Amino acid sequence: MNLSLKYKIAIVIFLMEAIMMTAVLWSTLGRSLANTEKQIAAAEQGTLDIVGDISRVALLNEDYDRVQGYIESLPDNPGVLKALLVDDRNIIVASSSLSELGEPMPELVYSGTTHWRTNLLDNVSGQLGLLIVQFSRQARIDSYQEIRNLGILIAATGMGLIVVFGVGFGYLLTYRLQKVVQTANQLAQGEDRKSTRLNSSHT
């Protein structure tokens, strides 16, 4: 009976702590993922803005040699797979792949591991062209997996400590309860013996 009570107490403590830990981890990991997503998105937008300014000047002057060097070097950056600059006719005027120069803008195909970001380039007279960059989602995937694995490690460690604490606390509590019960039994037995002696003396 005492053994059963001990484990019942451990289970109650475990469930309460597990719920609290899950809520805290869920909130913390969610914020970490959101912050990582914002940082990656900001870095991608920064790339678009920097190369976009150079591309706008190139489109205005129809001088694509200088911007071609920047476009070609973009895939050297982590996370960048491909880059295109198209004019207002949707013709590729600069590309990280030289074989695409002069070709019509291709259809942008999205997948689970890559995505495209575009920067519309215009001025007061209207649209000049479009800067298109294909980014890998691998950084997001790696970040998610890293945060998930960290969460699992923290959760497993925490759950183990909770089990040890719960069993220990349950054992201590039931041990004390057992002592109280034993003391009460001893007192009761003493009273019974005393009553028996009194009854015997009266008879």
Tab-separated table of C-alpha atoms in Angstrom:
chain	number	residue	atom	x	y	z
A	1	MET	CA	0.000	0.000	0.000
A	2	ASN	CA	2.823	2.389	0.919
A	3	LEU	CA	4.651	1.484	-2.281
A	4	SER	CA	1.551	2.242	-4.329
A	5	LEU	CA	1.082	5.612	-2.610
A	6	LYS	CA	4.708	6.489	-3.218
A	7	TYR	CA	4.382	5.967	-6.955
A	8	LYS	CA	1.059	7.765	-7.090
A	9	ILE	CA	2.681	10.826	-5.539
A	10	ALA	CA	5.598	10.548	-7.996
A	11	ILE	CA	3.210	10.340	-10.950
A	12	VAL	CA	1.243	13.404	-9.830
A	13	ILE	CA	4.444	15.438	-9.373
A	14	PHE	CA	5.759	14.203	-12.732
A	15	LEU	CA	2.590	15.167	-14.594
A	16	MET	CA	2.434	18.631	-13.037
A	17	GLU	CA	6.103	19.383	-13.752
A	18	ALA	CA	5.854	17.904	-17.260
A	19	ILE	CA	2.941	20.187	-18.127
A	20	MET	CA	4.788	23.232	-16.810
A	21	MET	CA	8.029	22.301	-18.600
A	22	THR	CA	6.203	21.639	-21.876
A	23	ALA	CA	4.534	25.047	-21.742
A	24	VAL	CA	7.821	26.834	-20.991
A	25	LEU	CA	9.771	24.935	-23.668
A	26	TRP	CA	7.049	25.441	-26.265
A	27	SER	CA	7.033	29.181	-25.655
A	28	THR	CA	10.840	29.502	-25.544
A	29	LEU	CA	11.499	27.383	-28.633
A	30	GLY	CA	8.725	29.146	-30.525
A	31	ARG	CA	10.318	32.527	-29.833
A	32	SER	CA	13.743	31.195	-30.834
A	33	LEU	CA	12.408	29.917	-34.146
A	34	ALA	CA	10.593	33.194	-34.799
A	35	ASN	CA	13.739	35.221	-34.068
A	36	THR	CA	15.839	32.984	-36.318
A	37	GLU	CA	13.271	33.327	-39.104
A	38	LYS	CA	13.355	37.121	-38.764
A	39	GLN	CA	17.155	37.200	-38.892
A	40	ILE	CA	17.307	35.035	-42.019
A	41	ALA	CA	14.560	37.066	-43.706
A	42	ALA	CA	16.370	40.308	-42.830
A	43	ALA	CA	19.634	38.966	-44.278
A	44	GLU	CA	17.859	37.946	-47.489
A	45	GLN	CA	16.182	41.338	-47.777
A	46	GLY	CA	19.528	43.046	-47.182
A	47	THR	CA	21.020	41.115	-50.095
A	48	LEU	CA	18.120	42.129	-52.339
A	49	ASP	CA	18.387	45.783	-51.330
A	50	ILE	CA	22.153	46.072	-51.859
A	51	VAL	CA	22.233	44.335	-55.243
A	52	GLY	CA	18.935	46.020	-56.162
A	53	ASP	CA	20.458	49.499	-55.911
A	54	ILE	CA	23.290	48.513	-58.238
A	55	SER	CA	20.853	46.775	-60.579
A	56	ARG	CA	18.603	49.853	-60.768
A	57	VAL	CA	21.510	51.994	-62.001
A	58	ALA	CA	22.482	49.295	-64.516
A	59	LEU	CA	18.926	49.139	-65.874
A	60	LEU	CA	18.728	52.923	-66.201
A	61	ASN	CA	22.018	53.097	-68.116
A	62	GLU	CA	21.595	49.727	-69.864
A	63	ASP	CA	25.092	48.921	-68.648
A	64	TYR	CA	24.984	45.357	-67.388
A	65	ASP	CA	28.670	44.423	-67.294
A	66	ARG	CA	29.241	45.757	-63.783
A	67	VAL	CA	26.075	44.299	-62.288
A	68	GLN	CA	26.810	40.950	-63.960
A	69	GLY	CA	29.819	40.553	-61.678
A	70	TYR	CA	27.674	41.116	-58.589
A	71	ILE	CA	24.961	38.764	-59.825
A	72	GLU	CA	27.512	36.043	-60.615
A	73	SER	CA	29.064	36.296	-57.152
A	74	LEU	CA	25.766	36.046	-55.251
A	75	PRO	CA	25.726	32.205	-55.147
A	76	ASP	CA	29.054	32.409	-53.294
A	77	ASN	CA	27.044	33.622	-50.301
A	78	PRO	CA	25.616	30.921	-47.992
A	79	GLY	CA	21.976	30.288	-48.751
A	80	VAL	CA	21.935	31.872	-52.225
A	81	LEU	CA	21.420	29.412	-55.077
A	82	LYS	CA	20.699	31.572	-58.102
A	83	ALA	CA	20.188	35.194	-59.128
A	84	LEU	CA	18.592	36.861	-62.155
A	85	LEU	CA	18.075	40.413	-63.330
A	86	VAL	CA	15.376	40.951	-65.936
A	87	ASP	CA	14.460	44.179	-67.707
A	88	ASP	CA	11.000	45.613	-68.346
A	89	ARG	CA	10.565	43.177	-71.259
A	90	ASN	CA	11.132	40.227	-68.891
A	91	ILE	CA	14.398	39.418	-70.655
A	92	ILE	CA	17.344	38.237	-68.552
A	93	VAL	CA	20.108	40.860	-68.755
A	94	ALA	CA	22.286	39.513	-65.917
A	95	SER	CA	22.400	36.067	-64.365
A	96	SER	CA	24.487	33.851	-62.145
A	97	SER	CA	24.264	31.382	-65.033
A	98	LEU	CA	25.740	32.892	-68.221
A	99	SER	CA	23.791	30.508	-70.443
A	100	GLU	CA	20.540	32.259	-69.463
A	101	LEU	CA	21.537	35.717	-70.671
A	102	GLY	CA	19.110	37.017	-73.287
A	103	GLU	CA	16.497	34.385	-72.434
A	104	PRO	CA	12.933	35.153	-71.249
A	105	MET	CA	12.359	35.092	-67.501
A	106	PRO	CA	11.680	31.462	-66.481
A	107	GLU	CA	8.778	30.306	-64.377
A	108	LEU	CA	9.673	30.481	-60.704
A	109	VAL	CA	9.228	27.033	-59.174
A	110	TYR	CA	8.921	26.832	-55.404
A	111	SER	CA	9.798	23.760	-53.360
A	112	GLY	CA	10.138	22.720	-49.762
A	113	THR	CA	13.888	23.341	-49.774
A	114	THR	CA	14.103	26.542	-51.845
A	115	HIS	CA	12.202	29.775	-52.309
A	116	TRP	CA	12.416	32.856	-54.500
A	117	ARG	CA	12.468	36.479	-53.418
A	118	THR	CA	11.974	39.349	-55.817
A	119	ASN	CA	12.801	43.033	-55.733
A	120	LEU	CA	10.792	45.255	-58.057
A	121	LEU	CA	13.074	47.927	-59.510
A	122	ASP	CA	11.411	51.127	-60.701
A	123	ASN	CA	11.682	54.903	-60.785
A	124	VAL	CA	9.302	57.788	-61.422
A	125	SER	CA	8.842	56.734	-65.040
A	126	GLY	CA	7.715	53.227	-64.114
A	127	GLN	CA	9.062	49.713	-63.798
A	128	LEU	CA	12.652	49.148	-64.844
A	129	GLY	CA	12.980	45.466	-64.161
A	130	LEU	CA	13.085	42.789	-61.537
A	131	LEU	CA	15.835	41.318	-59.382
A	132	ILE	CA	15.119	37.675	-58.580
A	133	VAL	CA	17.117	35.594	-56.110
A	134	GLN	CA	16.618	31.945	-55.238
A	135	PHE	CA	17.429	31.144	-51.617
A	136	SER	CA	17.903	27.799	-49.946
A	137	ARG	CA	15.697	26.935	-46.988
A	138	GLN	CA	18.440	24.734	-45.557
A	139	ALA	CA	19.425	27.373	-43.006
A	140	ARG	CA	15.857	27.407	-41.704
A	141	ILE	CA	15.728	23.598	-41.660
A	142	ASP	CA	19.071	23.366	-39.831
A	143	SER	CA	17.943	25.979	-37.318
A	144	TYR	CA	14.667	24.155	-36.693
A	145	GLN	CA	16.442	20.827	-36.202
A	146	GLU	CA	19.029	22.358	-33.871
A	147	ILE	CA	16.372	24.029	-31.719
A	148	ARG	CA	14.215	20.881	-31.758
A	149	ASN	CA	17.142	18.673	-30.668
A	150	LEU	CA	18.041	21.132	-27.920
A	151	GLY	CA	14.432	21.092	-26.736
A	152	ILE	CA	14.375	17.289	-26.681
A	153	LEU	CA	17.629	17.202	-24.696
A	154	ILE	CA	16.363	19.744	-22.163
A	155	ALA	CA	13.024	17.939	-21.883
A	156	ALA	CA	14.641	14.520	-21.399
A	157	THR	CA	17.024	15.856	-18.752
A	158	GLY	CA	14.219	17.698	-16.984
A	159	MET	CA	11.910	14.687	-17.048
A	160	GLY	CA	14.640	12.482	-15.604
A	161	LEU	CA	15.233	14.923	-12.758
A	162	ILE	CA	11.501	15.157	-12.158
A	163	VAL	CA	11.220	11.354	-11.919
A	164	VAL	CA	14.088	11.199	-9.415
A	165	PHE	CA	12.623	14.057	-7.394
A	166	GLY	CA	9.103	12.626	-7.530
A	167	VAL	CA	10.145	9.128	-6.418
A	168	GLY	CA	12.406	10.553	-3.711
A	169	PHE	CA	9.738	12.903	-2.423
A	170	GLY	CA	7.116	10.150	-2.542
A	171	TYR	CA	9.428	7.795	-0.643
A	172	LEU	CA	10.182	10.440	1.997
A	173	LEU	CA	6.521	11.304	2.428
A	174	THR	CA	5.345	7.692	2.650
A	175	TYR	CA	8.230	6.883	4.991
A	176	ARG	CA	7.091	9.623	7.350
A	177	LEU	CA	3.485	8.523	7.022
A	178	GLN	CA	4.549	4.991	7.833
A	179	LYS	CA	6.334	6.219	10.962
A	180	VAL	CA	3.234	8.130	12.029
A	181	VAL	CA	1.067	5.033	11.478
A	182	GLN	CA	3.514	2.862	13.426
A	183	THR	CA	3.584	5.337	16.296
A	184	ALA	CA	-0.212	5.502	16.313
A	185	ASN	CA	-0.412	1.689	16.327
A	186	GLN	CA	2.049	1.465	19.177
A	187	LEU	CA	0.061	4.004	21.166
A	188	ALA	CA	-3.141	2.142	20.422
A	189	GLN	CA	-1.598	-1.175	21.469
A	190	GLY	CA	-0.339	0.445	24.663
A	191	GLU	CA	-3.795	1.764	25.426
A	192	ASP	CA	-5.280	-1.681	24.722
A	193	ARG	CA	-2.838	-3.361	27.112
A	194	LYS	CA	-3.521	-0.740	29.748
A	195	SER	CA	-7.278	-1.258	29.375
A	196	THR	CA	-6.805	-5.004	29.631
A	197	ARG	CA	-4.788	-4.693	32.832
A	198	LEU	CA	-7.392	-2.357	34.344
A	199	ASN	CA	-10.203	-4.728	33.449
A	200	SER	CA	-8.271	-7.653	34.927
A	201	SER	CA	-7.644	-5.818	38.178
A	202	HIS	CA	-11.328	-4.942	38.558
A	203	THR	CA	-12.375	-8.542	38.150
